CSV table of C-alpha atoms in Angstrom, one decimal:
chain,number,residue,atom,x,y,z
R,234,MET,CA,15.4,11.3,67.8
R,235,THR,CA,18.7,13.0,67.9
R,236,GLU,CA,21.0,12.6,64.9
R,237,LYS,CA,23.3,10.4,67.1
R,238,GLU,CA,20.3,8.2,68.0
R,239,LYS,CA,19.4,7.9,64.3
R,240,MET,CA,23.0,7.0,63.5
R,241,LEU,CA,23.1,4.2,66.1
R,242,ALA,CA,19.7,3.0,64.9
R,243,GLY,CA,20.9,2.6,61.3
R,244,GLU,CA,18.6,5.4,60.1
R,245,VAL,CA,19.6,8.2,57.8
R,246,TYR,CA,21.2,11.0,59.8
R,247,ASP,CA,22.9,14.4,59.3
R,248,ALA,CA,26.6,13.7,59.5
R,249,VAL,CA,27.5,17.3,60.1
R,250,ASP,CA,25.2,17.6,63.2
R,251,PRO,CA,27.0,19.8,65.8
R,252,GLU,CA,26.8,17.1,68.5
R,253,LEU,CA,28.4,14.5,66.2
R,254,ILE,CA,31.1,16.9,65.1
R,255,GLY,CA,31.9,17.7,68.7
R,256,GLU,CA,32.2,14.0,69.5
R,257,LEU,CA,34.4,13.4,66.5
R,258,GLY,CA,36.7,16.2,67.7
R,259,GLN,CA,36.9,14.8,71.2
R,260,THR,CA,37.8,11.4,69.8
R,261,ARG,CA,40.5,12.9,67.5
R,262,GLU,CA,42.1,14.5,70.5
R,263,LEU,CA,42.3,11.1,72.3
R,264,ILE,CA,43.6,9.5,69.1
R,265,HIS,CA,46.2,12.2,68.7
R,266,ASP,CA,47.4,11.6,72.3
R,267,PHE,CA,47.5,7.8,71.8
R,268,ASN,CA,49.4,8.1,68.5
R,269,MET,CA,52.0,10.5,70.0
R,270,LEU,CA,53.0,8.2,72.9
R,271,ARG,CA,56.4,6.6,72.8
R,272,PRO,CA,56.1,2.8,72.1
R,273,SER,CA,57.4,2.1,75.7
R,274,GLU,CA,54.4,3.9,77.2
R,275,THR,CA,52.2,0.9,77.1
R,276,VAL,CA,50.4,1.7,80.4
R,277,LYS,CA,49.3,5.1,79.0
R,278,MET,CA,48.3,3.5,75.7
R,279,LYS,CA,46.0,1.1,77.5
R,280,GLU,CA,44.5,3.9,79.7
R,281,ILE,CA,43.6,5.9,76.5
R,282,LEU,CA,42.2,2.8,74.8
R,283,LYS,CA,40.0,2.2,77.9
R,284,GLN,CA,38.7,5.8,77.6
R,285,LEU,CA,38.2,5.6,73.9
R,286,LEU,CA,36.8,2.1,73.1
R,287,GLY,CA,33.3,1.0,74.1
R,288,HIS,CA,34.5,-2.3,75.5
R,289,ILE,CA,37.8,-4.1,76.0
R,290,GLY,CA,37.7,-7.8,77.0
R,291,ASP,CA,40.8,-7.7,79.2
R,292,ASP,CA,44.1,-5.8,79.7
R,293,ASN,CA,45.8,-8.1,77.2
R,294,ILE,CA,45.2,-5.6,74.3
R,295,ILE,CA,47.8,-4.4,71.8
R,296,VAL,CA,47.0,-1.7,69.3
R,297,ASN,CA,50.1,-0.6,67.4
R,298,GLN,CA,50.3,3.1,66.4
R,299,PRO,CA,49.0,4.7,64.4
R,300,PHE,CA,45.4,3.9,65.1
R,301,HIS,CA,42.4,5.8,63.8
R,302,CYS,CA,38.7,5.7,64.5
R,303,ASP,CA,35.7,8.1,64.3
R,304,TYR,CA,34.0,7.7,67.7
R,305,GLY,CA,35.6,4.7,69.4
R,306,SER,CA,32.7,4.2,71.7
R,307,GLN,CA,31.0,2.0,69.2
R,308,ILE,CA,34.0,-0.4,69.1
R,309,SER,CA,34.0,-3.5,71.2
R,310,VAL,CA,37.0,-5.9,71.3
R,311,GLY,CA,37.3,-9.2,73.1
R,312,LYS,CA,40.1,-10.8,75.1
R,313,ARG,CA,43.7,-11.0,73.8
R,314,PHE,CA,43.1,-8.5,71.0
R,315,PHE,CA,45.9,-7.4,68.7
R,316,ALA,CA,45.9,-4.8,65.9
R,317,ASN,CA,48.9,-3.9,63.9
R,318,PHE,CA,49.9,-0.6,62.4
R,319,ASN,CA,47.4,1.7,60.6
R,320,PHE,CA,44.2,0.1,61.9
R,321,THR,CA,41.3,2.3,60.8
R,322,VAL,CA,37.7,1.9,62.1
R,323,LEU,CA,34.9,4.2,60.9
R,324,ASP,CA,32.5,3.3,63.7
R,325,GLU,CA,29.3,5.1,63.0
R,326,ALA,CA,27.6,1.8,63.8
R,327,ARG,CA,28.8,-0.9,66.2
R,328,VAL,CA,31.9,-2.8,65.4
R,329,THR,CA,32.1,-5.9,67.5
R,330,ILE,CA,35.3,-8.0,67.5
R,331,GLY,CA,35.5,-11.3,69.4
R,332,ASP,CA,38.3,-13.0,71.5
R,333,ASP,CA,41.7,-13.9,70.1
R,334,CYS,CA,41.5,-11.8,67.0
R,335,PHE,CA,44.5,-10.6,65.1
R,336,ILE,CA,44.3,-7.6,62.8
R,337,GLY,CA,47.1,-7.2,60.2
R,338,PRO,CA,48.6,-3.9,59.2
R,339,ASN,CA,46.6,-1.4,57.1
R,340,VAL,CA,43.3,-3.0,57.8
R,341,SER,CA,40.1,-0.8,57.5
R,342,ILE,CA,36.6,-1.4,58.8
R,343,TYR,CA,33.9,0.8,57.5
R,344,THR,CA,30.3,1.1,58.8
R,345,ALA,CA,29.4,4.4,57.2
R,346,CYS,CA,27.2,4.3,54.0
R,347,HIS,CA,26.8,7.1,51.5
R,348,SER,CA,24.4,7.5,48.6
R,349,THR,CA,25.7,6.9,45.1
R,350,ASP,CA,23.5,9.8,44.0
R,351,PRO,CA,25.8,12.9,44.0
R,352,VAL,CA,23.0,15.3,45.1
R,353,GLU,CA,22.0,13.1,48.0
R,354,ARG,CA,25.7,12.5,48.9
R,355,ASN,CA,26.4,16.2,49.0
R,356,SER,CA,23.6,16.7,51.5
R,357,ARG,CA,25.9,15.0,54.1
R,358,LYS,CA,23.1,12.6,54.9
R,359,GLU,CA,24.4,9.1,55.6
R,360,TRP,CA,23.5,5.9,57.4
R,361,ALA,CA,25.6,3.1,59.0
R,362,ARG,CA,25.6,-0.7,59.2
R,363,PRO,CA,27.3,-2.7,62.0
R,364,VAL,CA,30.3,-5.0,61.5
R,365,THR,CA,30.7,-8.2,63.5
R,366,ILE,CA,33.8,-10.3,63.7
R,367,GLY,CA,33.7,-13.6,65.6
R,368,ASN,CA,36.3,-15.3,67.8
R,369,ASN,CA,39.7,-16.7,66.6
R,370,VAL,CA,39.8,-14.5,63.5
R,371,TRP,CA,42.9,-13.4,61.6
R,372,ILE,CA,42.4,-10.5,59.3
R,373,GLY,CA,45.4,-10.2,56.9
R,374,GLY,CA,47.2,-7.0,56.0
R,375,SER,CA,45.5,-4.4,53.9
R,376,VAL,CA,42.0,-5.9,54.2
R,377,THR,CA,39.0,-3.7,53.8
R,378,ILE,CA,35.7,-4.8,55.6
R,379,LEU,CA,32.6,-3.0,54.3
R,380,PRO,CA,29.4,-2.0,56.2
R,381,GLY,CA,27.0,-4.7,57.4
R,382,VAL,CA,29.5,-7.6,57.2
R,383,THR,CA,29.6,-10.4,59.7
R,384,ILE,CA,32.6,-12.7,59.8
R,385,GLY,CA,32.1,-15.9,61.7
R,386,ASN,CA,34.4,-17.8,64.2
R,387,ASN,CA,37.7,-19.4,63.2
R,388,VAL,CA,38.1,-17.5,60.0
R,389,THR,CA,41.2,-16.3,58.1
R,390,ILE,CA,40.8,-13.4,55.7
R,391,GLY,CA,43.7,-13.3,53.2
R,392,ALA,CA,45.8,-10.1,52.7
R,393,GLY,CA,44.4,-7.5,50.4
R,394,SER,CA,40.8,-8.9,50.5
R,395,VAL,CA,37.8,-6.7,50.2
R,396,VAL,CA,35.0,-8.2,52.3
R,397,VAL,CA,31.7,-7.2,50.9
R,398,ALA,CA,29.5,-10.0,52.2
R,399,ASP,CA,29.2,-12.3,55.2
R,400,ILE,CA,31.9,-14.9,55.7
R,401,PRO,CA,30.8,-18.2,57.5
R,402,SER,CA,32.7,-19.7,60.4
R,403,ASP,CA,35.5,-22.2,60.0
R,404,THR,CA,36.7,-20.9,56.6
R,405,ILE,CA,39.6,-19.2,54.8
R,406,ALA,CA,38.5,-16.4,52.4
R,407,VAL,CA,40.4,-14.2,50.0
R,408,GLY,CA,40.0,-11.9,47.1
R,409,ASN,CA,38.2,-8.9,45.8
R,410,PRO,CA,35.4,-9.5,46.4
R,411,CYS,CA,36.4,-11.8,49.2
R,412,ARG,CA,35.1,-15.4,48.9
R,413,VAL,CA,35.5,-18.6,50.7
R,414,ILE,CA,38.3,-20.8,49.2
R,415,LYS,CA,38.5,-23.5,51.9
R,416,ARG,CA,36.7,-24.9,54.9
R,417,VAL,CA,38.7,-25.7,58.0
């Protein structure tokens, strides 16, 4: 298997593999172009997002600048997607976001995992776990979503939360660690 195949399979891979470094560089070029556009250049923004992201549900997508991601191609967003300023996605694994999702400012989604052992961590070996977000989800500002998390449908995640475990459908969840406080 290539290092990229290992990464996408959730296996330990070499994060400084030349092929992966090359892809990261290409993505950063597109991200730079996207973030440097004038706010009125919405057609160009959507063209770049179509090149960058793995799947877009429809043309009704808004991603406010700045936006950052690692690969882009592992990110799938549904219909009527909105992301506010400073949306960051480390998409070493798949990140799937459903229809009618709203992402507040300064939200981060992480899929990359690193060893807590310093010697292992310094080897630049890592692995990744996918993140899935259902339909009709509102992620409040400054939320961090950690690797391997699934958020169900019709969920609100309160501002400032750190989502470390799955959140079931039809709930409101807040805190660090994020926990369900109400069923809807």
